[in-house]
Coordinates of C-alpha atoms in Angstrom, one line a residue:
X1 CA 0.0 0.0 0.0
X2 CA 1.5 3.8 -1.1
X3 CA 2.2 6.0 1.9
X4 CA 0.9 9.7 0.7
X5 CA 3.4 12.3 1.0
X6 CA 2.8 14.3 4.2
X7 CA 3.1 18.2 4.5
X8 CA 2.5 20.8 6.8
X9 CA 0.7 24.3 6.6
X10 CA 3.1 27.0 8.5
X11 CA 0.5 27.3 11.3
X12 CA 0.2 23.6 11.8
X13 CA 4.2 23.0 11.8
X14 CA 4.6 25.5 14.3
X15 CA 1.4 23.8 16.3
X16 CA 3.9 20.7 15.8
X17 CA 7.1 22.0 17.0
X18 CA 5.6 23.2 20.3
X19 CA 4.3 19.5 21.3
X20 CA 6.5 18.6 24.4
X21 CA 8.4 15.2 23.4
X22 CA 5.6 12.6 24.6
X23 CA 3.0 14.2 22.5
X24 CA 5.2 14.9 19.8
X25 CA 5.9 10.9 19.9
X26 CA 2.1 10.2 20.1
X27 CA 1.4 12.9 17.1
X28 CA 4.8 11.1 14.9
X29 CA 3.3 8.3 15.2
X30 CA -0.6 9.1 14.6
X31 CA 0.6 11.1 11.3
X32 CA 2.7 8.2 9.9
X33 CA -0.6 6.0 10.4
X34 CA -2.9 8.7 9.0
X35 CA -0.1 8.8 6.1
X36 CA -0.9 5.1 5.2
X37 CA -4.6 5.4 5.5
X38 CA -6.1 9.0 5.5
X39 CA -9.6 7.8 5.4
X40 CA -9.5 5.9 8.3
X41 CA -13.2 4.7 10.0
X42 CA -12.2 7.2 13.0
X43 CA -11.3 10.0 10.7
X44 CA -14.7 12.6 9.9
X45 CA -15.4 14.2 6.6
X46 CA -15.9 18.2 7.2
X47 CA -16.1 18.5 3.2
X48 CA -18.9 18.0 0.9
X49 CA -16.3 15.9 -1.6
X50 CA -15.0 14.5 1.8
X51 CA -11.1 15.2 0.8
X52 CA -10.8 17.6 3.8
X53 CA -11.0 15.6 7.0
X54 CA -10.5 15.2 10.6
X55 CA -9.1 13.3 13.4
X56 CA -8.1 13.4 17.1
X57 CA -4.5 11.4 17.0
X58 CA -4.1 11.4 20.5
X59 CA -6.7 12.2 23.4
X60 CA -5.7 15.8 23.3
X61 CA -4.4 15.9 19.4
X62 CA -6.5 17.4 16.6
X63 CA -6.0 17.8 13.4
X64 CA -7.8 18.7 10.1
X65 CA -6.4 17.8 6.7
X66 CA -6.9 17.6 3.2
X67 CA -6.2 14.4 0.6
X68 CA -5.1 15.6 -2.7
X69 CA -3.2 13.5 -5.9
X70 CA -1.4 11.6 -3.3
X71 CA -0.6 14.0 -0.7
X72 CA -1.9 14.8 2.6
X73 CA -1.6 18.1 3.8
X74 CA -2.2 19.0 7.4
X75 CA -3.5 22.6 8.0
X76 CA -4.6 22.3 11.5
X77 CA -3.3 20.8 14.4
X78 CA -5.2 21.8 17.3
X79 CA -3.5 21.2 20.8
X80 CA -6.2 20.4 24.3
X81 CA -5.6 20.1 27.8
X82 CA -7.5 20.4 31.2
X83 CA -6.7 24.2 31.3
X84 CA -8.6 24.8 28.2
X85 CA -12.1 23.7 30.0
X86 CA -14.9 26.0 30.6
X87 CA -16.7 23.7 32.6
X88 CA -16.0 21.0 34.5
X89 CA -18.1 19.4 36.3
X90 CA -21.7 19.6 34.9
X91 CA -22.9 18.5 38.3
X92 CA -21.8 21.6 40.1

């Protein structure tokens, strides 16, 4: 099976290069798989033709990309964690 050619969008590299060394181990390897298969069952279309796409790699890993003649660019990579949380506990 062809692995599609992986790139980045400036914003998403530099959402990349900020990951701390586990996550950045977790995201490596969530891109190479996404790289093999980028219409995964766990992956979501967000586009009528259903090129551009979305995932969570990780538990706190994001990211939104487009499937194109081979290639695979990523143009978001959206980063959570428990600080980010408006709310919660929904009991309280």
């Amino acid at each position: 099976m062809p692995t599609y050619q992986v790139f980045f969008t400036e914003q998403a590299a530099a959402a990349r290069d900020r990951l701390d060394d586990e996550q950045r181990a977790a995201f490596d390897k969530g891109i190479s798989l996404l790289a093999r298969d980028p219409f995964l069952d766990l992956s979501r279309p967000i586009s009528a033709t259903g090129d551009d796409r979305t995932i969570r790699l990780t538990q706190n890993i994001l990211v939104e990309y487009t499937v194109s003649m081979g290639r695979l660019l990523i143009f978001i990579v959206e980063v959570f964690n428990d600080k980010d949380v408006l709310v919660t506990d929904v009991n309280g």
